[in-house]
Coordinates of C-alpha atoms in Angstrom, one line a residue:
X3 CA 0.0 0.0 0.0
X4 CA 2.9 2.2 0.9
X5 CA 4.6 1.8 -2.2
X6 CA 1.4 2.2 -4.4
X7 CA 0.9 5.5 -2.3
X8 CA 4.6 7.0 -3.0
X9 CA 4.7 5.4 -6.6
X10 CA 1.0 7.5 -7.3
X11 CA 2.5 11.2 -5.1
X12 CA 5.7 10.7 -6.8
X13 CA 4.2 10.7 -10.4
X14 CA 2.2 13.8 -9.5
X15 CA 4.7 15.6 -9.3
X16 CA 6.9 14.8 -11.9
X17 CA 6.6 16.4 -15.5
X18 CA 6.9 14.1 -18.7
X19 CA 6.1 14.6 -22.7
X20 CA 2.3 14.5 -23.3
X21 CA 1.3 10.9 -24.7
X22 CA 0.6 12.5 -28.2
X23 CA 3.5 14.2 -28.5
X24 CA 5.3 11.3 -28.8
X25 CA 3.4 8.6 -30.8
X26 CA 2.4 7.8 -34.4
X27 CA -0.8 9.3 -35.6
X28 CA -1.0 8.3 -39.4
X29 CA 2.0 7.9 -42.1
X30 CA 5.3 9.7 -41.6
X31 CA 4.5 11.5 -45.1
X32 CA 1.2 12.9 -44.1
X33 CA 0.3 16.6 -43.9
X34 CA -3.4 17.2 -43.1
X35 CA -4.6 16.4 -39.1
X36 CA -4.3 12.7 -38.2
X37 CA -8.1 11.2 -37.5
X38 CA -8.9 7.8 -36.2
X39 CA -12.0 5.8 -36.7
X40 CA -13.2 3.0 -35.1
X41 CA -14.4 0.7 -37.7
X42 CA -17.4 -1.3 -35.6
X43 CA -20.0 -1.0 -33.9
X44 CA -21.4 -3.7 -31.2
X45 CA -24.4 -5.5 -33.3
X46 CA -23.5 -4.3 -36.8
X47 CA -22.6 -7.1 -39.3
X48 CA -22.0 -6.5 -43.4
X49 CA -25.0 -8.6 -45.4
X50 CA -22.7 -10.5 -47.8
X51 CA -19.1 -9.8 -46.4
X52 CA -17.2 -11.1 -43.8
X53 CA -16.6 -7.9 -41.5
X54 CA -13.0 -7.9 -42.8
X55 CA -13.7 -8.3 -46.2
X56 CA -16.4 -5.0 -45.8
X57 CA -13.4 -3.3 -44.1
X58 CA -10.6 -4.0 -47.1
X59 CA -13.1 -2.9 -49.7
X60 CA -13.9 0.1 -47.7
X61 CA -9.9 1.2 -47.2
X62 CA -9.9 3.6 -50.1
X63 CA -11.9 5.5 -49.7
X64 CA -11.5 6.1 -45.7
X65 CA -7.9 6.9 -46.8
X66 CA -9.5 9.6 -49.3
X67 CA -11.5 10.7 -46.7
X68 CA -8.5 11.8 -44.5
X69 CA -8.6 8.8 -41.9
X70 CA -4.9 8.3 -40.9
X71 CA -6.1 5.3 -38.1
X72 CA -8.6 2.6 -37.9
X73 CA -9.3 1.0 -34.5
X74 CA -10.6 -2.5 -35.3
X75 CA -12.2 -5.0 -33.1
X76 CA -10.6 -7.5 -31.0
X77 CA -9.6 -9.9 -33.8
X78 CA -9.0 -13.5 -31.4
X79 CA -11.1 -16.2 -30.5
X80 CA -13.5 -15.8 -27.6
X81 CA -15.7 -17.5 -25.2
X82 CA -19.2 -17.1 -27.3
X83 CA -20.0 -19.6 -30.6
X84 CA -19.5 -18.4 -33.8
X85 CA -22.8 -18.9 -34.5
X86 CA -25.6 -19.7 -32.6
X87 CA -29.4 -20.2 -33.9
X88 CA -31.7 -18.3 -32.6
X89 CA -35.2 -20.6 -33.6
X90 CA -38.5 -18.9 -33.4
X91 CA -42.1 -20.2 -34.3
X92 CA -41.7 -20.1 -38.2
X93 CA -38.1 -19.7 -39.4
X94 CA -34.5 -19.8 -37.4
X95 CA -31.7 -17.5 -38.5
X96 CA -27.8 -17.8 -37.7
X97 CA -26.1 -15.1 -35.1
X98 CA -22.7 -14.4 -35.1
X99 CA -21.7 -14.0 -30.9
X100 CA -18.4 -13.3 -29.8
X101 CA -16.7 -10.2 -30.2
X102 CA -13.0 -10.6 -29.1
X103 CA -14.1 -9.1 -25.5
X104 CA -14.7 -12.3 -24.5
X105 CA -11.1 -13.6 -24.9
X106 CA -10.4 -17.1 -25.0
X107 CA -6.9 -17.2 -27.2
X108 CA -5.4 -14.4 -28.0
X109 CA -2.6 -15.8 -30.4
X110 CA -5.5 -17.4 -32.3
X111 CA -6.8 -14.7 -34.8
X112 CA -9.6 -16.4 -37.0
X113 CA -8.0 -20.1 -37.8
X114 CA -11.8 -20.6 -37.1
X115 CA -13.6 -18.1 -38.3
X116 CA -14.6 -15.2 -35.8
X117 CA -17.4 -13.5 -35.9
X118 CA -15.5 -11.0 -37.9
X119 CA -14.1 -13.1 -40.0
X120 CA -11.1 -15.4 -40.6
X121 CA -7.3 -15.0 -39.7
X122 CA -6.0 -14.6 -43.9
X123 CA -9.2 -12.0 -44.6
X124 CA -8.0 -10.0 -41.7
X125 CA -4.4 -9.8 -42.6
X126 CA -5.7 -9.1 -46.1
X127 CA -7.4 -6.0 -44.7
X128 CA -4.2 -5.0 -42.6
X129 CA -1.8 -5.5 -45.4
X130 CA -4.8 -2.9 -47.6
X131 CA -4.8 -0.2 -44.5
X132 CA -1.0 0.1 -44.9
X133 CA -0.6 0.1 -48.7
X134 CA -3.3 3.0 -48.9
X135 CA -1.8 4.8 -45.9
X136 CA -4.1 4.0 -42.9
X137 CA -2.5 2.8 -39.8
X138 CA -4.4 0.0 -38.1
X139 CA -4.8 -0.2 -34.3
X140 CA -5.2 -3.9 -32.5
X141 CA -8.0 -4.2 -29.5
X142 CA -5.5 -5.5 -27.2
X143 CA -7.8 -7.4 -24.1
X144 CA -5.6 -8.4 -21.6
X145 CA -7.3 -8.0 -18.3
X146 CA -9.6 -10.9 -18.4
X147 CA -10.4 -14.9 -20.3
X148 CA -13.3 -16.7 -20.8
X149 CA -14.2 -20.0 -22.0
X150 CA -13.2 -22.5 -19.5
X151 CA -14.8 -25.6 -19.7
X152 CA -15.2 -27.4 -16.3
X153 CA -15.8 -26.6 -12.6
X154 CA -13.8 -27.0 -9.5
X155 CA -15.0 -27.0 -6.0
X156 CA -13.1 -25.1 -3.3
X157 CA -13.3 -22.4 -0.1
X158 CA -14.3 -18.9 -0.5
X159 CA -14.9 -16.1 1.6
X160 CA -17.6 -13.8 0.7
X161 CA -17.4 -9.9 1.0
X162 CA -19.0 -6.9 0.5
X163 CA -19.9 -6.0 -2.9
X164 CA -19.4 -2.7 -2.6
X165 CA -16.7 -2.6 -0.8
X166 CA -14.1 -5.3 -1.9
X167 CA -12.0 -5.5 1.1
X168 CA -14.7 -6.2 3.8
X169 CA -15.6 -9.8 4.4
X170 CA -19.3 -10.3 4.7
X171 CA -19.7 -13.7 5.9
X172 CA -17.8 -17.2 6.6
X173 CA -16.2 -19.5 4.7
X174 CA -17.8 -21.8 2.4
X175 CA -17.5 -23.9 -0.4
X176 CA -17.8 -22.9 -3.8
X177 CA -17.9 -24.4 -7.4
X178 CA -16.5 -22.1 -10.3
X179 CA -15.6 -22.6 -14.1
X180 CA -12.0 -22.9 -14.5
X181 CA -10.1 -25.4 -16.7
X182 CA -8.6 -24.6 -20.2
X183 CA -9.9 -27.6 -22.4
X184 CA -6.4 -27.2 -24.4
X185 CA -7.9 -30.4 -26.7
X186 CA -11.1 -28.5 -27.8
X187 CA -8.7 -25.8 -29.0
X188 CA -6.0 -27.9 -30.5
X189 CA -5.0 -25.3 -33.2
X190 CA -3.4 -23.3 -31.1
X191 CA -2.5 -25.8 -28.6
X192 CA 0.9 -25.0 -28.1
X193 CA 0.4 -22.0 -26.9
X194 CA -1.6 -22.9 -23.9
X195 CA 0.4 -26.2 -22.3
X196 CA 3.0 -23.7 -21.4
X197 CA 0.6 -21.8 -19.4
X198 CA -2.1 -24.9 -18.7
X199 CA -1.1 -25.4 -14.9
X200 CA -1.0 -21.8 -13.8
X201 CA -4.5 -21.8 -12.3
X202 CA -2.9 -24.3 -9.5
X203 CA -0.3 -21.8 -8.5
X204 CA -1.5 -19.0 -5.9
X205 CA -2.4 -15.8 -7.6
X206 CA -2.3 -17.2 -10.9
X207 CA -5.9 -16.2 -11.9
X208 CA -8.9 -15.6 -10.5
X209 CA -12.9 -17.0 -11.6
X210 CA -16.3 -16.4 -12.3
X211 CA -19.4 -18.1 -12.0
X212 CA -23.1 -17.1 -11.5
X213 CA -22.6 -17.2 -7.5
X214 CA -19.1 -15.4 -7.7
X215 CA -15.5 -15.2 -8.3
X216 CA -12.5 -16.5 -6.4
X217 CA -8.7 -17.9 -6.7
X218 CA -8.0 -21.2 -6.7
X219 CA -5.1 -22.5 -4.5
X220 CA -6.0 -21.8 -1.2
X221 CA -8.8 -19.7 0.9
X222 CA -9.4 -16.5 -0.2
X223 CA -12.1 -13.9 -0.3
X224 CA -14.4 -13.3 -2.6
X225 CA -17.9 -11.5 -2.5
X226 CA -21.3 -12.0 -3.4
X227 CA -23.2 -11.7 -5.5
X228 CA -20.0 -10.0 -7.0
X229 CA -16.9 -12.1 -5.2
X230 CA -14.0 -10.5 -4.7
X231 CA -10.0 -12.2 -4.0
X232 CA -8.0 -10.3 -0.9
X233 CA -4.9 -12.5 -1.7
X234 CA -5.1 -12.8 -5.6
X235 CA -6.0 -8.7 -6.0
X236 CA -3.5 -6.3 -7.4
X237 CA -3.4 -3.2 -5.2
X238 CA -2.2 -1.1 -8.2
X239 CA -5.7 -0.9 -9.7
X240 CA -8.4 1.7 -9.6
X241 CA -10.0 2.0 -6.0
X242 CA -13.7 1.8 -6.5
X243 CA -15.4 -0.8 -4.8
X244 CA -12.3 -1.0 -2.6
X245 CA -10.2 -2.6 -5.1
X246 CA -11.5 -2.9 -9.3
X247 CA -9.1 -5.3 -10.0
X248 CA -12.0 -8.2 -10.8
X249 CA -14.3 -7.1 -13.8
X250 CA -15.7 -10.2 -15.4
X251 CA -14.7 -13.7 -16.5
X252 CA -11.1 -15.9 -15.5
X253 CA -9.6 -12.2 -14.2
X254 CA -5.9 -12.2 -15.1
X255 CA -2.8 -11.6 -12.1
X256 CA -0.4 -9.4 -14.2
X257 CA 2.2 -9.9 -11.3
X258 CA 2.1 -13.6 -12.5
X259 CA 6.2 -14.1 -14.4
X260 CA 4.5 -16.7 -16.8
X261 CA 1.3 -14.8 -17.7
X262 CA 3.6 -11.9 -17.7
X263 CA 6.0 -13.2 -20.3
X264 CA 2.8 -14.8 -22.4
X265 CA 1.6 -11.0 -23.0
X266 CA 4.3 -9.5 -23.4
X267 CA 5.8 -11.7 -26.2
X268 CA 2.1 -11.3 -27.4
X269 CA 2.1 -7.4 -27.5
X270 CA 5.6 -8.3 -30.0
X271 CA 4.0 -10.9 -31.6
X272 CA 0.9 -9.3 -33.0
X273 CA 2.4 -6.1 -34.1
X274 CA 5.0 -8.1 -36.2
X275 CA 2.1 -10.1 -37.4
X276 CA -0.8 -7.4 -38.5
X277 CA 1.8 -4.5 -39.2
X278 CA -0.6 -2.5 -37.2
X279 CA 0.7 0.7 -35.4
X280 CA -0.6 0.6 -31.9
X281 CA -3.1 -0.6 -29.3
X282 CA -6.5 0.5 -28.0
X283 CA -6.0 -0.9 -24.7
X284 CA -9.6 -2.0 -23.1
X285 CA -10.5 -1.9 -19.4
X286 CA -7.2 -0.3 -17.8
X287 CA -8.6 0.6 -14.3
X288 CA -9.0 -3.1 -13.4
X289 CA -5.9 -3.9 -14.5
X290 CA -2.4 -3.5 -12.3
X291 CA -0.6 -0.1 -14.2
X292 CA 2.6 -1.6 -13.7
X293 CA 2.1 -4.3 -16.0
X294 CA 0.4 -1.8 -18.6
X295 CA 4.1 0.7 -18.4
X296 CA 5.7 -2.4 -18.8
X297 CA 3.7 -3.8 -21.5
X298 CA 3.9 -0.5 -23.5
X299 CA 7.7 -0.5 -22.8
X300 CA 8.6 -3.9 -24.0
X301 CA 6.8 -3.5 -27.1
X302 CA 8.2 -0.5 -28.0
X303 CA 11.9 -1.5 -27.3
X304 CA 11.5 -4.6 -28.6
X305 CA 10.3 -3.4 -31.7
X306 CA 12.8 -0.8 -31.3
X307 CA 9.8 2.0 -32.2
X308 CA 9.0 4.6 -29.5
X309 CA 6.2 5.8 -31.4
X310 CA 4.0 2.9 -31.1
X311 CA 0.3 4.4 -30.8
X312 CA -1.5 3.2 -27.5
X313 CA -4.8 4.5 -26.6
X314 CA -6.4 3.4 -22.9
X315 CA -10.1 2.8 -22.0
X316 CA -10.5 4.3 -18.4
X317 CA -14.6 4.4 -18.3
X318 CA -14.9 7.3 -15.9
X319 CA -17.0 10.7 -15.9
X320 CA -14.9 11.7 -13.4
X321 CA -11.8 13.7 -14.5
X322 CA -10.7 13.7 -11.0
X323 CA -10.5 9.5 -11.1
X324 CA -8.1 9.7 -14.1
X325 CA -5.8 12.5 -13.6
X326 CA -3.6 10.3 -11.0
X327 CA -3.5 7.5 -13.9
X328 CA -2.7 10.1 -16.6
X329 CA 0.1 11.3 -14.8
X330 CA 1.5 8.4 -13.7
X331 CA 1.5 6.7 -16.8
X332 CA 3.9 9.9 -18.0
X333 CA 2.7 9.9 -21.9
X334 CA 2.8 6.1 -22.3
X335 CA -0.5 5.9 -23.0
X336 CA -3.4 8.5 -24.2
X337 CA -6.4 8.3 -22.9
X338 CA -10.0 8.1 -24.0
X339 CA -11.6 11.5 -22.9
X340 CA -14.9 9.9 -21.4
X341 CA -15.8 13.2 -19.1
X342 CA -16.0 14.9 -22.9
X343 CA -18.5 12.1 -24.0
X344 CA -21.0 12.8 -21.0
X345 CA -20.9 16.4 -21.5
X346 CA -21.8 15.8 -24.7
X347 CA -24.9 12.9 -23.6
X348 CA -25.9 15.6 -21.3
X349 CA -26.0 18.4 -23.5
X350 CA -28.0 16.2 -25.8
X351 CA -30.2 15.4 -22.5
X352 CA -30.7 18.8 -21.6
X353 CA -31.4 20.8 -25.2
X354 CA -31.3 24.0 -24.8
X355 CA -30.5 24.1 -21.2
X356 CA -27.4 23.2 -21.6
X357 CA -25.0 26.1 -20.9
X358 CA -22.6 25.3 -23.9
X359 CA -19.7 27.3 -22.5
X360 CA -19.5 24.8 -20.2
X361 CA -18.9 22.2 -22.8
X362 CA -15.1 21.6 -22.1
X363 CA -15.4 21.6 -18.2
X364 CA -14.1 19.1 -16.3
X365 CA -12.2 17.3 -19.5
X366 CA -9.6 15.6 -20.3
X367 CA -8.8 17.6 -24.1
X368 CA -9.1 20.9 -21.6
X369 CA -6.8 20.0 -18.9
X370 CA -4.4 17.7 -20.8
X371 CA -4.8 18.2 -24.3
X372 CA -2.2 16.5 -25.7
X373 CA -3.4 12.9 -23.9
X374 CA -6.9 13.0 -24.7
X375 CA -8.6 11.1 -27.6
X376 CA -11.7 12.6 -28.3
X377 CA -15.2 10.7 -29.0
X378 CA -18.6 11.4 -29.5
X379 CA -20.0 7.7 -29.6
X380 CA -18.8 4.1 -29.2
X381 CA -20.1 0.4 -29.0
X382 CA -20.5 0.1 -25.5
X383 CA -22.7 3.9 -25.3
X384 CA -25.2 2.9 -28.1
X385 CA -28.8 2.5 -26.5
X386 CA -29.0 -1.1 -24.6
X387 CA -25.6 -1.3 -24.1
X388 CA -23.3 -1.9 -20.6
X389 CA -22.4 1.9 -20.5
X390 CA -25.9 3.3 -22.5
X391 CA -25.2 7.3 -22.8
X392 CA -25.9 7.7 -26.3
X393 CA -25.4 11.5 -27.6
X394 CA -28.7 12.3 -29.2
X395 CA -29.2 13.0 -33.1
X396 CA -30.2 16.3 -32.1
X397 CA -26.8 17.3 -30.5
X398 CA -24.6 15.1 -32.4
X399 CA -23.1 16.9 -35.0
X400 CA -22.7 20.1 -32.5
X401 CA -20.4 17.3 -30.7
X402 CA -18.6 16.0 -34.1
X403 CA -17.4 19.9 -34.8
X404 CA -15.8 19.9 -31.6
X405 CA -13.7 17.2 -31.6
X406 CA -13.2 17.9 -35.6
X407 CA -12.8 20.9 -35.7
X408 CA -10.7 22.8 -32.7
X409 CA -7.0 21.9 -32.0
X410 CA -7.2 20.3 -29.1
X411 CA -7.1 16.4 -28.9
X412 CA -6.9 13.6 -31.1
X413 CA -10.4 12.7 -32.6
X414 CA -11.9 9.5 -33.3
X415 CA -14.8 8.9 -35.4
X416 CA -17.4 6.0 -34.8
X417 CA -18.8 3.7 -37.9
X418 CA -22.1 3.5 -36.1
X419 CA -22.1 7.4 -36.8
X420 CA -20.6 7.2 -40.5
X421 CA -22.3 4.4 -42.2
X422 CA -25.7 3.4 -42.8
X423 CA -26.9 0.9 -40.0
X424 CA -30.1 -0.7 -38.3
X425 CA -28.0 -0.7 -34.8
X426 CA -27.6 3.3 -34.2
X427 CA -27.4 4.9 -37.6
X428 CA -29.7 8.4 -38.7
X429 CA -29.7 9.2 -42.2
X430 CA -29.3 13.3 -41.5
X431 CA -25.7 12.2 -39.3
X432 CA -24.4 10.1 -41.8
X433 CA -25.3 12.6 -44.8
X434 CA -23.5 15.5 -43.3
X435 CA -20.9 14.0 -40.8
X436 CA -18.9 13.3 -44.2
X437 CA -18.4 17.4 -44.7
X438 CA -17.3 17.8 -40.8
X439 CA -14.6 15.6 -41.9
X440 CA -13.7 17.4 -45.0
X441 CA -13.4 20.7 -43.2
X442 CA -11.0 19.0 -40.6
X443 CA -8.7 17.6 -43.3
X444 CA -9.0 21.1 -44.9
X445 CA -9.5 24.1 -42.7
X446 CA -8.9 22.8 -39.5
X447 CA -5.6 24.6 -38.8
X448 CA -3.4 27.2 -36.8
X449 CA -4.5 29.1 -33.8
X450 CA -7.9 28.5 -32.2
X451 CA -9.6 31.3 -31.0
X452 CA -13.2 31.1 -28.9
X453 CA -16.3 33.2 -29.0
X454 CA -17.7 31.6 -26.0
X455 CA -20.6 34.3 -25.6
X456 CA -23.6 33.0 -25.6
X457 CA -25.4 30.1 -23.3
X458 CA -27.4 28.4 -26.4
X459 CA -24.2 29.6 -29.1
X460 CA -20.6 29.2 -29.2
X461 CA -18.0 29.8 -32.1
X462 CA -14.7 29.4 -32.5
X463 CA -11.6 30.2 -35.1
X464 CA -9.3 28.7 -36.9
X465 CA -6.5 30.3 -38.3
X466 CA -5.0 27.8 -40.7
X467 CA -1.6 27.6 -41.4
X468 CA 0.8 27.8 -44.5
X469 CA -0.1 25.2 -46.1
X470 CA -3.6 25.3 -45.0
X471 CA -6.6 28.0 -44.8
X472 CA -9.0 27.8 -41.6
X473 CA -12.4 28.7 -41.0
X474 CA -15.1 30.0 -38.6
X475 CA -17.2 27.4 -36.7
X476 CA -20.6 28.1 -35.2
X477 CA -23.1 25.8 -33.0
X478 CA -26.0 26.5 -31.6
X479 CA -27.8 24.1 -29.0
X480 CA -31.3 26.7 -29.2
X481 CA -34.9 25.4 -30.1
X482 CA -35.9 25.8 -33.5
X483 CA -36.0 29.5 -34.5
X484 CA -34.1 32.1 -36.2
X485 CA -30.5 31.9 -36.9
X486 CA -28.1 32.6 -34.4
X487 CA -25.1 35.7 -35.6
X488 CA -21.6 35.8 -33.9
X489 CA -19.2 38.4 -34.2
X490 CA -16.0 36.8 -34.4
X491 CA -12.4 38.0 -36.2
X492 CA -10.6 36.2 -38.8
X493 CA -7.3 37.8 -38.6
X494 CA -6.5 40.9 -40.4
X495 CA -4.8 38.8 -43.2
X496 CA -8.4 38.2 -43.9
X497 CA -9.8 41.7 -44.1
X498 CA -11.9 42.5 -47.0
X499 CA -12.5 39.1 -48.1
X500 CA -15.8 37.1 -48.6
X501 CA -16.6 33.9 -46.3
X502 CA -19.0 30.9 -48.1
X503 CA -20.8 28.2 -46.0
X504 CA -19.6 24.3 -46.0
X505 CA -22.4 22.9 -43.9
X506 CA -25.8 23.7 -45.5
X507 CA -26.8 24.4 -49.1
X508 CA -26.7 28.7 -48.7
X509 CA -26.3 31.3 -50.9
X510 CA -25.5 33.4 -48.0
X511 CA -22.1 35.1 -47.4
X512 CA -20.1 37.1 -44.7
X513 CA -18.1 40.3 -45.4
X514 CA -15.3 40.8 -43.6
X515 CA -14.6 44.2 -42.8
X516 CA -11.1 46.0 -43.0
X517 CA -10.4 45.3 -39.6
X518 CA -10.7 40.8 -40.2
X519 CA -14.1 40.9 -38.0
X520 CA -17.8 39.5 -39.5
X521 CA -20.9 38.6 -38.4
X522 CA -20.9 34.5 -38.9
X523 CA -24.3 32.8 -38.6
X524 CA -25.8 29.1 -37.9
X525 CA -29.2 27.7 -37.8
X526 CA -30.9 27.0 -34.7
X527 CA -29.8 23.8 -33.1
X528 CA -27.2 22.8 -35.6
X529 CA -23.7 23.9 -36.7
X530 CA -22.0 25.9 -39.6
X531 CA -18.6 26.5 -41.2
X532 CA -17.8 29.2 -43.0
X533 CA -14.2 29.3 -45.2
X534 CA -13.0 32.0 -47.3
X535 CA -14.0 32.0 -50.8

């Protein structure tokens, strides 16, 4: 605990290089802004295609589009079937299940075909991202495993479920889901006899089953419903519920030298192998951080690149909870700017309530701009999802210009949002999300300057650069009515000149007067650029 406590004050305290700073955002020969998409949603499947097949014949034209990253989904084998018929009263139709977040093999990448696909289509896609200049990004799920395939009775203590470290009751016997059948997954059965026998060594792993979780080995505590392991638990995780080390599944002990070695040749292994650029690294906070800098570190110097891309999913509104993670990881990792993403659901809750000045309070792209990855949308915040905050069609492209559009932060765009889809998709977003992107690989540049003066209407400048021209943005959160007007200036190298709309179908204009200021307009509830003519 000490240690943990001097490692976290010490970290606080010390300055390092901002996670962006440092890393690989597109090619090496690109000029316009870097922009990452994740290519997925949750329920979303292609009608004819294998999802990698859709993605290689979609590469093209994402690299036109200015994408320079695409974040795909977890491509190994996991605990769910392939397919699974679902039989009604007249007719039965096959689902595809598992999405890589139930990890069962993670050197296994689609010799049996994944819901996604199979290992050679996905390859095939990778090889196509880098010949057309797209970097790809690998969902790298290391804190848990699923699939085990028998059950083991042993002791377990039971403690509080919201508070971890507190026993709630005595000892008692348990029976959970633990052994690896290494013969049912004999194509890749030589990468689990070296690690087949580590559930019998203390700490090793720890289990789940419908009355709990706990370590084999000896008597630990666990909780209930939600169990909980005193002896197996890192203390160098996130501290909610007393200790977040357990979220779900066979929970993996990072301290372990065997399961440590297995990821971290891994983390080589699958860069070597895809060619991808980086990592979108899922569930952090329940996993020990030491392992994650280490992780990070050996891949990089044993790959001898230092600009290896790694993006962290801390699931937190709460900047508070992931400024001591941000910091201690020193610009190892960036981090998904959640807090930005509930502003956003809430200013899509709230309509015209919302006080958009506000908008950037409490965020990660305000307070440490270079370590945030900005998102309006993802798989898990679609309606029915574990983490449900969708942001509203009404407020979403307000959102998109941010993240697009300003300077700050490094944004990434979700498919659910881009392409057609039964799952989350609106015809108006996907019709004009395509010309928020456009003006970020074309205007978006130089100096950013805000016009924060209104509660219901905000605008900002950009100032573009010398190889770039920028633009005026302006969004409005009001009920429908009249347009809203901002004054804003351009820059005096602007003076005189006549401003055109991107956004909306106008014949409108702006003068510019001698001085660089105008008077630049949106429509009620929605959003407008404006670039010189």
């Amino acid at each position: 605990m000490f240690a943990q406590l001097r490692g976290w004050i010490s970290s606080l305290f010390t300055p390092s290089q901002p996670a962006l700073d440092g890393m690989r955002l597109g090619p090496d020969d690109n000029v316009d802004n870097p922009l990452m998409l994740q290519f997925f949603t949750w329920d979303t499947l292609h009608p004819t295609l294998s999802w990698w097949g859709h993605l290689e014949n979609e590469i093209p034209s994402l690299a036109i589009m200015g994408f320079t990253q695409l974040w795909l989904p977890p491509p190994n084998k996991g605990e769910n079937k392939v397919r699974e018929v679902i039989i009604f009263v007249e007719f039965s139709t096959p689902v595809k299940k598992g999405r890589g977040y139930d990890a069962y093999d993670l050197w296994d990448l689609g010799t049996v075909e994944t819901r996604w696909g199979g290992r050679e289509a996905y390859l095939r896609a990778c090889h196509a991202a880098r010949s057309h200049g797209v970097d790809v990004l690998v969902d790298a799920v290391l804190n848990h495993k699923l699939g085990a395939d028998a059950c083991e009775r042993f002791p377990a203590i039971p403690v509080n479920p919201q508070n971890r470290l507190e026993d709630a009751g005595p000892e008692r016997i348990i029976s959970v889901t633990n052994d690896v059948g290494v013969d049912r997954f004999r194509l890749q059965r030589q990468r689990w006899e070296g690690l087949q026998r580590l559930e019998m060594e203390a700490g090793a792993l720890q289990w789940h089953v419908s009355i709990g979780i706990t370590r084999r080995g000896q008597v630990v505590s666990t909780g209930s419903p939600a169990l909980a392991i005193r002896a197996g638990q890192s203390m160098y995780v996130h501290t909610e519920l007393g200790n977040y080390d357990y979220l779900l599944g066979v929970d993996i002990d990072h301290r372990h030298p065997q399961v440590q070695k297995d990821m971290l040749d891994w983390g080589v292994w699958i860069l070597q192998t895809t060619g991808a650029s980086g990592f979108r690294l899922d569930a952090i906070k329940h996993m020990d951080y030491r392992f994650i800098l280490k992780f990070l570190k050996h891949t990089r110097n044993n790959l001898q690149r230092s600009n290896i891309f790694a993006v962290s999913e801390f699931w937190s509104g709460d900047l508070k909870s992931i400024i001591p993670y941000i910091k201690i990881c020193r610009g190892a990792t960036s981090f998904f700017d959640v807090p930005l993403h509930m502003n956003f659901h809430e200013a899509s809750k709230q309509g015209s309530k919302y006080d958009l000045r506000r908008i950037l309070d409490n965020t990660i792209v305000k307070a440490f701009p270079r370590d945030a990855v900005t998102f309006v949308d993802n798989h898990d915040t679609v309606k029915g999802q574990s983490l449900e905050s969708w942001v509203s069609t009404d407020f979403k492209l307000q959102a998109y210009a941010i993240i697009l559009l300003r300077r700050a932060g490094h944004p990434c765009v979700f498919y659910g949002d881009l392409y057609a889809n039964e799952e989350c998709g609106d015809a108006r977003i996907e019709k004009l999300l395509p010309a928020l992107i456009e003006a970020r690989k074309r205007f978006a540049y130089g100096r950013c300057d805000d016009y924060l003066l209104e509660q219901s209407c905000i605008g900002f400048v950009r100032a573009g650069d010398s190889k770039h021209a920028g633009c005026a943005v302006v969004l409005s959160n009001r009920e429908p009515g009249p347009s809203h007007s901002l004054r804003m200036s351009v820059g005096s190298e602007n003076a005189n000149t006549t401003y055109r709309p991107l956004m909306h179908e106008s014949d409108a204009t702006v003068s510019v007067d001698s001085e660089g200021w105008g008077s630049f307009s949106c429509p009620a509830n929605g959003v407008q650029i404006w670039v010189r003519e």
